[in-house]
Amino acid sequence: MPEVKFNVEGMSCGGCARSVERKLLNTMGVKSAVVDLAAAQADVQYEEGVVDPARLTAAIESLGFKVV
């Protein structure tokens, strides 16, 4: 199963990290998502052919954060 790591700018608290994690977990095709506030990273395992990194980036950025 493919895994991708995103660097996420703009998370300032645990609530931000939980929002990103929840959004990713509610995206079809995502099997796991772990967001680390201190590292400003999101690690995501997903089903290839169902979702792709571009769509995951769009999901994160729809919350107002920036993927770099």
PDB file of N, CA, C and O in Angstrom:
ATOM      1  N   MET A   1       0.849  -1.173   0.000  1.00  0.00           N
ATOM      2  CA  MET A   1       0.000   0.000   0.000  1.00  0.00           C
ATOM      3  C   MET A   1       0.898   1.241   0.000  1.00  0.00           C
ATOM      4  O   MET A   1       1.792   1.353   0.827  1.00  0.00           O
ATOM      5  N   PRO A   2       0.662   2.175  -0.915  1.00  0.00           N
ATOM      6  CA  PRO A   2       1.504   3.373  -0.979  1.00  0.00           C
ATOM      7  C   PRO A   2       1.366   4.245   0.275  1.00  0.00           C
ATOM      8  O   PRO A   2       0.312   4.277   0.904  1.00  0.00           O
ATOM      9  N   GLU A   3       2.445   4.917   0.590  1.00  0.00           N
ATOM     10  CA  GLU A   3       2.457   5.843   1.718  1.00  0.00           C
ATOM     11  C   GLU A   3       3.101   7.141   1.249  1.00  0.00           C
ATOM     12  O   GLU A   3       4.034   7.137   0.460  1.00  0.00           O
ATOM     13  N   VAL A   4       2.561   8.243   1.735  1.00  0.00           N
ATOM     14  CA  VAL A   4       3.107   9.545   1.380  1.00  0.00           C
ATOM     15  C   VAL A   4       3.210  10.387   2.646  1.00  0.00           C
ATOM     16  O   VAL A   4       2.415  10.234   3.567  1.00  0.00           O
ATOM     17  N   LYS A   5       4.231  11.242   2.676  1.00  0.00           N
ATOM     18  CA  LYS A   5       4.450  12.138   3.821  1.00  0.00           C
ATOM     19  C   LYS A   5       4.316  13.567   3.312  1.00  0.00           C
ATOM     20  O   LYS A   5       4.922  13.940   2.318  1.00  0.00           O
ATOM     21  N   PHE A   6       3.488  14.343   3.986  1.00  0.00           N
ATOM     22  CA  PHE A   6       3.284  15.746   3.627  1.00  0.00           C
ATOM     23  C   PHE A   6       3.856  16.636   4.720  1.00  0.00           C
ATOM     24  O   PHE A   6       3.693  16.350   5.902  1.00  0.00           O
ATOM     25  N   ASN A   7       4.513  17.720   4.328  1.00  0.00           N
ATOM     26  CA  ASN A   7       4.892  18.775   5.259  1.00  0.00           C
ATOM     27  C   ASN A   7       3.761  19.792   5.228  1.00  0.00           C
ATOM     28  O   ASN A   7       3.406  20.285   4.160  1.00  0.00           O
ATOM     29  N   VAL A   8       3.186  20.060   6.396  1.00  0.00           N
ATOM     30  CA  VAL A   8       2.002  20.913   6.481  1.00  0.00           C
ATOM     31  C   VAL A   8       2.332  22.177   7.272  1.00  0.00           C
ATOM     32  O   VAL A   8       2.716  22.102   8.439  1.00  0.00           O
ATOM     33  N   GLU A   9       2.176  23.321   6.631  1.00  0.00           N
ATOM     34  CA  GLU A   9       2.412  24.611   7.301  1.00  0.00           C
ATOM     35  C   GLU A   9       1.096  25.183   7.808  1.00  0.00           C
ATOM     36  O   GLU A   9       0.071  25.047   7.154  1.00  0.00           O
ATOM     37  N   GLY A  10       1.169  25.841   8.952  1.00  0.00           N
ATOM     38  CA  GLY A  10       0.017  26.572   9.462  1.00  0.00           C
ATOM     39  C   GLY A  10      -0.685  25.918  10.632  1.00  0.00           C
ATOM     40  O   GLY A  10      -1.578  26.516  11.223  1.00  0.00           O
ATOM     41  N   MET A  11      -0.291  24.703  10.996  1.00  0.00           N
ATOM     42  CA  MET A  11      -0.909  24.066  12.160  1.00  0.00           C
ATOM     43  C   MET A  11      -0.279  24.669  13.412  1.00  0.00           C
ATOM     44  O   MET A  11       0.931  24.665  13.560  1.00  0.00           O
ATOM     45  N   SER A  12      -1.119  25.183  14.296  1.00  0.00           N
ATOM     46  CA  SER A  12      -0.593  25.848  15.482  1.00  0.00           C
ATOM     47  C   SER A  12      -1.011  25.191  16.798  1.00  0.00           C
ATOM     48  O   SER A  12      -0.561  25.610  17.861  1.00  0.00           O
ATOM     49  N   CYS A  13      -1.876  24.173  16.728  1.00  0.00           N
ATOM     50  CA  CYS A  13      -2.341  23.541  17.961  1.00  0.00           C
ATOM     51  C   CYS A  13      -2.802  22.114  17.674  1.00  0.00           C
ATOM     52  O   CYS A  13      -2.909  21.700  16.515  1.00  0.00           O
ATOM     53  N   GLY A  14      -3.091  21.403  18.732  1.00  0.00           N
ATOM     54  CA  GLY A  14      -3.561  20.034  18.592  1.00  0.00           C
ATOM     55  C   GLY A  14      -4.867  19.942  17.823  1.00  0.00           C
ATOM     56  O   GLY A  14      -5.101  18.972  17.099  1.00  0.00           O
ATOM     57  N   GLY A  15      -5.706  20.957  17.965  1.00  0.00           N
ATOM     58  CA  GLY A  15      -6.969  20.971  17.230  1.00  0.00           C
ATOM     59  C   GLY A  15      -6.745  21.026  15.729  1.00  0.00           C
ATOM     60  O   GLY A  15      -7.460  20.375  14.959  1.00  0.00           O
ATOM     61  N   CYS A  16      -5.744  21.788  15.314  1.00  0.00           N
ATOM     62  CA  CYS A  16      -5.397  21.863  13.886  1.00  0.00           C
ATOM     63  C   CYS A  16      -4.975  20.492  13.382  1.00  0.00           C
ATOM     64  O   CYS A  16      -5.431  20.035  12.334  1.00  0.00           O
ATOM     65  N   ALA A  17      -4.102  19.847  14.128  1.00  0.00           N
ATOM     66  CA  ALA A  17      -3.602  18.533  13.727  1.00  0.00           C
ATOM     67  C   ALA A  17      -4.744  17.520  13.665  1.00  0.00           C
ATOM     68  O   ALA A  17      -4.832  16.726  12.723  1.00  0.00           O
ATOM     69  N   ARG A  18      -5.655  17.561  14.636  1.00  0.00           N
ATOM     70  CA  ARG A  18      -6.793  16.641  14.635  1.00  0.00           C
ATOM     71  C   ARG A  18      -7.717  16.907  13.456  1.00  0.00           C
ATOM     72  O   ARG A  18      -8.259  15.974  12.865  1.00  0.00           O
ATOM     73  N   SER A  19      -7.876  18.178  13.096  1.00  0.00           N
ATOM     74  CA  SER A  19      -8.726  18.514  11.944  1.00  0.00           C
ATOM     75  C   SER A  19      -8.148  17.939  10.656  1.00  0.00           C
ATOM     76  O   SER A  19      -8.874  17.384   9.830  1.00  0.00           O
ATOM     77  N   VAL A  20      -6.838  18.070  10.488  1.00  0.00           N
ATOM     78  CA  VAL A  20      -6.183  17.528   9.290  1.00  0.00           C
ATOM     79  C   VAL A  20      -6.306  16.014   9.279  1.00  0.00           C
ATOM     80  O   VAL A  20      -6.669  15.413   8.260  1.00  0.00           O
ATOM     81  N   GLU A  21      -6.041  15.387  10.418  1.00  0.00           N
ATOM     82  CA  GLU A  21      -6.116  13.933  10.497  1.00  0.00           C
ATOM     83  C   GLU A  21      -7.533  13.445  10.188  1.00  0.00           C
ATOM     84  O   GLU A  21      -7.723  12.498   9.420  1.00  0.00           O
ATOM     85  N   ARG A  22      -8.531  14.101  10.765  1.00  0.00           N
ATOM     86  CA  ARG A  22      -9.928  13.718  10.530  1.00  0.00           C
ATOM     87  C   ARG A  22     -10.305  13.870   9.063  1.00  0.00           C
ATOM     88  O   ARG A  22     -10.958  13.003   8.485  1.00  0.00           O
ATOM     89  N   LYS A  23      -9.890  14.979   8.449  1.00  0.00           N
ATOM     90  CA  LYS A  23     -10.192  15.221   7.045  1.00  0.00           C
ATOM     91  C   LYS A  23      -9.583  14.128   6.171  1.00  0.00           C
ATOM     92  O   LYS A  23     -10.237  13.605   5.263  1.00  0.00           O
ATOM     93  N   LEU A  24      -8.342  13.773   6.455  1.00  0.00           N
ATOM     94  CA  LEU A  24      -7.679  12.728   5.677  1.00  0.00           C
ATOM     95  C   LEU A  24      -8.367  11.373   5.874  1.00  0.00           C
ATOM     96  O   LEU A  24      -8.626  10.654   4.913  1.00  0.00           O
ATOM     97  N   LEU A  25      -8.676  11.034   7.124  1.00  0.00           N
ATOM     98  CA  LEU A  25      -9.308   9.748   7.404  1.00  0.00           C
ATOM     99  C   LEU A  25     -10.694   9.633   6.780  1.00  0.00           C
ATOM    100  O   LEU A  25     -11.158   8.531   6.502  1.00  0.00           O
ATOM    101  N   ASN A  26     -11.353  10.763   6.565  1.00  0.00           N
ATOM    102  CA  ASN A  26     -12.681  10.762   5.947  1.00  0.00           C
ATOM    103  C   ASN A  26     -12.621  10.852   4.428  1.00  0.00           C
ATOM    104  O   ASN A  26     -13.659  10.955   3.778  1.00  0.00           O
ATOM    105  N   THR A  27     -11.424  10.826   3.864  1.00  0.00           N
ATOM    106  CA  THR A  27     -11.252  10.849   2.416  1.00  0.00           C
ATOM    107  C   THR A  27     -11.247   9.410   1.907  1.00  0.00           C
ATOM    108  O   THR A  27     -10.507   8.567   2.416  1.00  0.00           O
ATOM    109  N   MET A  28     -12.111   9.131   0.937  1.00  0.00           N
ATOM    110  CA  MET A  28     -12.215   7.778   0.402  1.00  0.00           C
ATOM    111  C   MET A  28     -10.863   7.288  -0.109  1.00  0.00           C
ATOM    112  O   MET A  28     -10.166   8.012  -0.809  1.00  0.00           O
ATOM    113  N   GLY A  29     -10.495   6.090   0.294  1.00  0.00           N
ATOM    114  CA  GLY A  29      -9.242   5.488  -0.148  1.00  0.00           C
ATOM    115  C   GLY A  29      -8.110   5.621   0.854  1.00  0.00           C
ATOM    116  O   GLY A  29      -7.077   4.985   0.699  1.00  0.00           O
ATOM    117  N   VAL A  30      -8.299   6.434   1.887  1.00  0.00           N
ATOM    118  CA  VAL A  30      -7.258   6.591   2.909  1.00  0.00           C
ATOM    119  C   VAL A  30      -7.413   5.472   3.934  1.00  0.00           C
ATOM    120  O   VAL A  30      -8.492   5.268   4.491  1.00  0.00           O
ATOM    121  N   LYS A  31      -6.339   4.733   4.144  1.00  0.00           N
ATOM    122  CA  LYS A  31      -6.353   3.621   5.099  1.00  0.00           C
ATOM    123  C   LYS A  31      -5.866   4.052   6.479  1.00  0.00           C
ATOM    124  O   LYS A  31      -6.329   3.547   7.480  1.00  0.00           O
ATOM    125  N   SER A  32      -4.883   4.958   6.519  1.00  0.00           N
ATOM    126  CA  SER A  32      -4.419   5.487   7.801  1.00  0.00           C
ATOM    127  C   SER A  32      -3.842   6.872   7.586  1.00  0.00           C
ATOM    128  O   SER A  32      -3.332   7.183   6.509  1.00  0.00           O
ATOM    129  N   ALA A  33      -3.954   7.680   8.618  1.00  0.00           N
ATOM    130  CA  ALA A  33      -3.394   9.032   8.589  1.00  0.00           C
ATOM    131  C   ALA A  33      -2.960   9.388  10.001  1.00  0.00           C
ATOM    132  O   ALA A  33      -3.736   9.250  10.941  1.00  0.00           O
ATOM    133  N   VAL A  34      -1.714   9.814  10.124  1.00  0.00           N
ATOM    134  CA  VAL A  34      -1.168  10.237  11.410  1.00  0.00           C
ATOM    135  C   VAL A  34      -0.543  11.607  11.207  1.00  0.00           C
ATOM    136  O   VAL A  34       0.324  11.779  10.354  1.00  0.00           O
ATOM    137  N   VAL A  35      -1.007  12.572  11.984  1.00  0.00           N
ATOM    138  CA  VAL A  35      -0.500  13.934  11.873  1.00  0.00           C
ATOM    139  C   VAL A  35       0.323  14.251  13.121  1.00  0.00           C
ATOM    140  O   VAL A  35      -0.143  14.071  14.241  1.00  0.00           O
ATOM    141  N   ASP A  36       1.541  14.728  12.899  1.00  0.00           N
ATOM    142  CA  ASP A  36       2.458  15.089  13.976  1.00  0.00           C
ATOM    143  C   ASP A  36       2.598  16.605  13.988  1.00  0.00           C
ATOM    144  O   ASP A  36       3.227  17.180  13.099  1.00  0.00           O
ATOM    145  N   LEU A  37       1.992  17.238  14.981  1.00  0.00           N
ATOM    146  CA  LEU A  37       2.011  18.701  15.079  1.00  0.00           C
ATOM    147  C   LEU A  37       3.439  19.224  15.222  1.00  0.00           C
ATOM    148  O   LEU A  37       3.826  20.168  14.531  1.00  0.00           O
ATOM    149  N   ALA A  38       4.236  18.623  16.101  1.00  0.00           N
ATOM    150  CA  ALA A  38       5.600  19.106  16.358  1.00  0.00           C
ATOM    151  C   ALA A  38       6.465  19.045  15.104  1.00  0.00           C
ATOM    152  O   ALA A  38       7.274  19.942  14.853  1.00  0.00           O
ATOM    153  N   ALA A  39       6.301  17.999  14.311  1.00  0.00           N
ATOM    154  CA  ALA A  39       7.090  17.849  13.081  1.00  0.00           C
ATOM    155  C   ALA A  39       6.423  18.529  11.892  1.00  0.00           C
ATOM    156  O   ALA A  39       7.024  18.622  10.822  1.00  0.00           O
ATOM    157  N   ALA A  40       5.179  18.976  12.078  1.00  0.00           N
ATOM    158  CA  ALA A  40       4.389  19.595  11.002  1.00  0.00           C
ATOM    159  C   ALA A  40       4.281  18.665   9.801  1.00  0.00           C
ATOM    160  O   ALA A  40       4.477  19.074   8.666  1.00  0.00           O
ATOM    161  N   GLN A  41       3.978  17.383  10.093  1.00  0.00           N
ATOM    162  CA  GLN A  41       3.898  16.385   9.034  1.00  0.00           C
ATOM    163  C   GLN A  41       2.635  15.545   9.152  1.00  0.00           C
ATOM    164  O   GLN A  41       2.116  15.329  10.250  1.00  0.00           O
ATOM    165  N   ALA A  42       2.201  15.053   7.993  1.00  0.00           N
ATOM    166  CA  ALA A  42       1.111  14.091   7.931  1.00  0.00           C
ATOM    167  C   ALA A  42       1.603  12.885   7.146  1.00  0.00           C
ATOM    168  O   ALA A  42       2.100  13.036   6.033  1.00  0.00           O
ATOM    169  N   ASP A  43       1.488  11.706   7.738  1.00  0.00           N
ATOM    170  CA  ASP A  43       1.850  10.452   7.085  1.00  0.00           C
ATOM    171  C   ASP A  43       0.554   9.733   6.728  1.00  0.00           C
ATOM    172  O   ASP A  43      -0.281   9.483   7.603  1.00  0.00           O
ATOM    173  N   VAL A  44       0.406   9.401   5.446  1.00  0.00           N
ATOM    174  CA  VAL A  44      -0.849   8.830   4.963  1.00  0.00           C
ATOM    175  C   VAL A  44      -0.593   7.566   4.155  1.00  0.00           C
ATOM    176  O   VAL A  44       0.251   7.562   3.257  1.00  0.00           O
ATOM    177  N   GLN A  45      -1.328   6.513   4.482  1.00  0.00           N
ATOM    178  CA  GLN A  45      -1.355   5.306   3.658  1.00  0.00           C
ATOM    179  C   GLN A  45      -2.679   5.324   2.907  1.00  0.00           C
ATOM    180  O   GLN A  45      -3.725   5.586   3.507  1.00  0.00           O
ATOM    181  N   TYR A  46      -2.626   5.032   1.601  1.00  0.00           N
ATOM    182  CA  TYR A  46      -3.829   5.145   0.786  1.00  0.00           C
ATOM    183  C   TYR A  46      -3.889   4.044  -0.265  1.00  0.00           C
ATOM    184  O   TYR A  46      -2.887   3.404  -0.567  1.00  0.00           O
ATOM    185  N   GLU A  47      -5.090   3.840  -0.801  1.00  0.00           N
ATOM    186  CA  GLU A  47      -5.305   2.865  -1.863  1.00  0.00           C
ATOM    187  C   GLU A  47      -5.046   3.515  -3.216  1.00  0.00           C
ATOM    188  O   GLU A  47      -5.735   4.462  -3.591  1.00  0.00           O
ATOM    189  N   GLU A  48      -4.060   2.987  -3.917  1.00  0.00           N
ATOM    190  CA  GLU A  48      -3.749   3.484  -5.255  1.00  0.00           C
ATOM    191  C   GLU A  48      -4.937   3.209  -6.174  1.00  0.00           C
ATOM    192  O   GLU A  48      -5.584   2.176  -6.077  1.00  0.00           O
ATOM    193  N   GLY A  49      -5.265   4.147  -7.018  1.00  0.00           N
ATOM    194  CA  GLY A  49      -6.395   4.001  -7.921  1.00  0.00           C
ATOM    195  C   GLY A  49      -7.690   4.533  -7.346  1.00  0.00           C
ATOM    196  O   GLY A  49      -8.657   4.733  -8.067  1.00  0.00           O
ATOM    197  N   VAL A  50      -7.724   4.744  -6.035  1.00  0.00           N
ATOM    198  CA  VAL A  50      -8.912   5.309  -5.389  1.00  0.00           C
ATOM    199  C   VAL A  50      -8.675   6.782  -5.074  1.00  0.00           C
ATOM    200  O   VAL A  50      -9.544   7.627  -5.254  1.00  0.00           O
ATOM    201  N   VAL A  51      -7.478   7.085  -4.593  1.00  0.00           N
ATOM    202  CA  VAL A  51      -7.101   8.452  -4.250  1.00  0.00           C
ATOM    203  C   VAL A  51      -5.616   8.606  -4.576  1.00  0.00           C
ATOM    204  O   VAL A  51      -4.893   7.623  -4.664  1.00  0.00           O
ATOM    205  N   ASP A  52      -5.191   9.852  -4.781  1.00  0.00           N
ATOM    206  CA  ASP A  52      -3.792  10.095  -5.105  1.00  0.00           C
ATOM    207  C   ASP A  52      -3.275  11.271  -4.273  1.00  0.00           C
ATOM    208  O   ASP A  52      -4.059  11.978  -3.642  1.00  0.00           O
ATOM    209  N   PRO A  53      -1.952  11.463  -4.244  1.00  0.00           N
ATOM    210  CA  PRO A  53      -1.386  12.539  -3.429  1.00  0.00           C
ATOM    211  C   PRO A  53      -1.942  13.931  -3.755  1.00  0.00           C
ATOM    212  O   PRO A  53      -2.103  14.758  -2.853  1.00  0.00           O
ATOM    213  N   ALA A  54      -2.265  14.192  -5.014  1.00  0.00           N
ATOM    214  CA  ALA A  54      -2.820  15.508  -5.366  1.00  0.00           C
ATOM    215  C   ALA A  54      -4.158  15.735  -4.676  1.00  0.00           C
ATOM    216  O   ALA A  54      -4.447  16.840  -4.190  1.00  0.00           O
ATOM    217  N   ARG A  55      -4.976  14.702  -4.623  1.00  0.00           N
ATOM    218  CA  ARG A  55      -6.283  14.837  -3.968  1.00  0.00           C
ATOM    219  C   ARG A  55      -6.117  14.974  -2.455  1.00  0.00           C
ATOM    220  O   ARG A  55      -6.873  15.705  -1.805  1.00  0.00           O
ATOM    221  N   LEU A  56      -5.139  14.290  -1.896  1.00  0.00           N
ATOM    222  CA  LEU A  56      -4.869  14.410  -0.461  1.00  0.00           C
ATOM    223  C   LEU A  56      -4.368  15.809  -0.131  1.00  0.00           C
ATOM    224  O   LEU A  56      -4.767  16.401   0.875  1.00  0.00           O
ATOM    225  N   THR A  57      -3.511  16.348  -0.984  1.00  0.00           N
ATOM    226  CA  THR A  57      -3.036  17.724  -0.808  1.00  0.00           C
ATOM    227  C   THR A  57      -4.208  18.690  -0.828  1.00  0.00           C
ATOM    228  O   THR A  57      -4.316  19.585   0.021  1.00  0.00           O
ATOM    229  N   ALA A  58      -5.114  18.504  -1.780  1.00  0.00           N
ATOM    230  CA  ALA A  58      -6.295  19.374  -1.882  1.00  0.00           C
ATOM    231  C   ALA A  58      -7.153  19.280  -0.626  1.00  0.00           C
ATOM    232  O   ALA A  58      -7.692  20.297  -0.158  1.00  0.00           O
ATOM    233  N   ALA A  59      -7.274  18.086  -0.052  1.00  0.00           N
ATOM    234  CA  ALA A  59      -8.068  17.909   1.168  1.00  0.00           C
ATOM    235  C   ALA A  59      -7.460  18.701   2.323  1.00  0.00           C
ATOM    236  O   ALA A  59      -8.166  19.389   3.066  1.00  0.00           O
ATOM    237  N   ILE A  60      -6.144  18.622   2.464  1.00  0.00           N
ATOM    238  CA  ILE A  60      -5.466  19.364   3.534  1.00  0.00           C
ATOM    239  C   ILE A  60      -5.605  20.864   3.311  1.00  0.00           C
ATOM    240  O   ILE A  60      -5.945  21.621   4.227  1.00  0.00           O
ATOM    241  N   GLU A  61      -5.364  21.301   2.090  1.00  0.00           N
ATOM    242  CA  GLU A  61      -5.408  22.737   1.799  1.00  0.00           C
ATOM    243  C   GLU A  61      -6.819  23.307   1.879  1.00  0.00           C
ATOM    244  O   GLU A  61      -6.990  24.502   2.112  1.00  0.00           O
ATOM    245  N   SER A  62      -7.834  22.454   1.749  1.00  0.00           N
ATOM    246  CA  SER A  62      -9.215  22.935   1.879  1.00  0.00           C
ATOM    247  C   SER A  62      -9.509  23.397   3.306  1.00  0.00           C
ATOM    248  O   SER A  62     -10.456  24.136   3.530  1.00  0.00           O
ATOM    249  N   LEU A  63      -8.664  22.980   4.246  1.00  0.00           N
ATOM    250  CA  LEU A  63      -8.817  23.395   5.647  1.00  0.00           C
ATOM    251  C   LEU A  63      -8.066  24.701   5.937  1.00  0.00           C
ATOM    252  O   LEU A  63      -8.119  25.199   7.063  1.00  0.00           O
ATOM    253  N   GLY A  64      -7.352  25.216   4.960  1.00  0.00           N
ATOM    254  CA  GLY A  64      -6.628  26.468   5.151  1.00  0.00           C
ATOM    255  C   GLY A  64      -5.152  26.302   5.476  1.00  0.00           C
ATOM    256  O   GLY A  64      -4.470  27.283   5.771  1.00  0.00           O
ATOM    257  N   PHE A  65      -4.656  25.078   5.430  1.00  0.00           N
ATOM    258  CA  PHE A  65      -3.235  24.831   5.670  1.00  0.00           C
ATOM    259  C   PHE A  65      -2.514  24.721   4.328  1.00  0.00           C
ATOM    260  O   PHE A  65      -3.139  24.510   3.305  1.00  0.00           O
ATOM    261  N   LYS A  66      -1.206  24.813   4.364  1.00  0.00           N
ATOM    262  CA  LYS A  66      -0.425  24.756   3.138  1.00  0.00           C
ATOM    263  C   LYS A  66       0.465  23.529   3.150  1.00  0.00           C
ATOM    264  O   LYS A  66       1.177  23.280   4.129  1.00  0.00           O
ATOM    265  N   VAL A  67       0.423  22.771   2.074  1.00  0.00           N
ATOM    266  CA  VAL A  67       1.306  21.621   1.910  1.00  0.00           C
ATOM    267  C   VAL A  67       2.529  22.078   1.146  1.00  0.00           C
ATOM    268  O   VAL A  67       2.401  22.672   0.066  1.00  0.00           O
ATOM    269  N   VAL A  68       3.706  21.838   1.726  1.00  0.00           N
ATOM    270  CA  VAL A  68       4.962  22.264   1.077  1.00  0.00           C
ATOM    271  C   VAL A  68       5.858  21.076   0.820  1.00  0.00           C
ATOM    272  O   VAL A  68       5.726  20.040   1.393  1.00  0.00           O
TER     273      VAL A  68
END
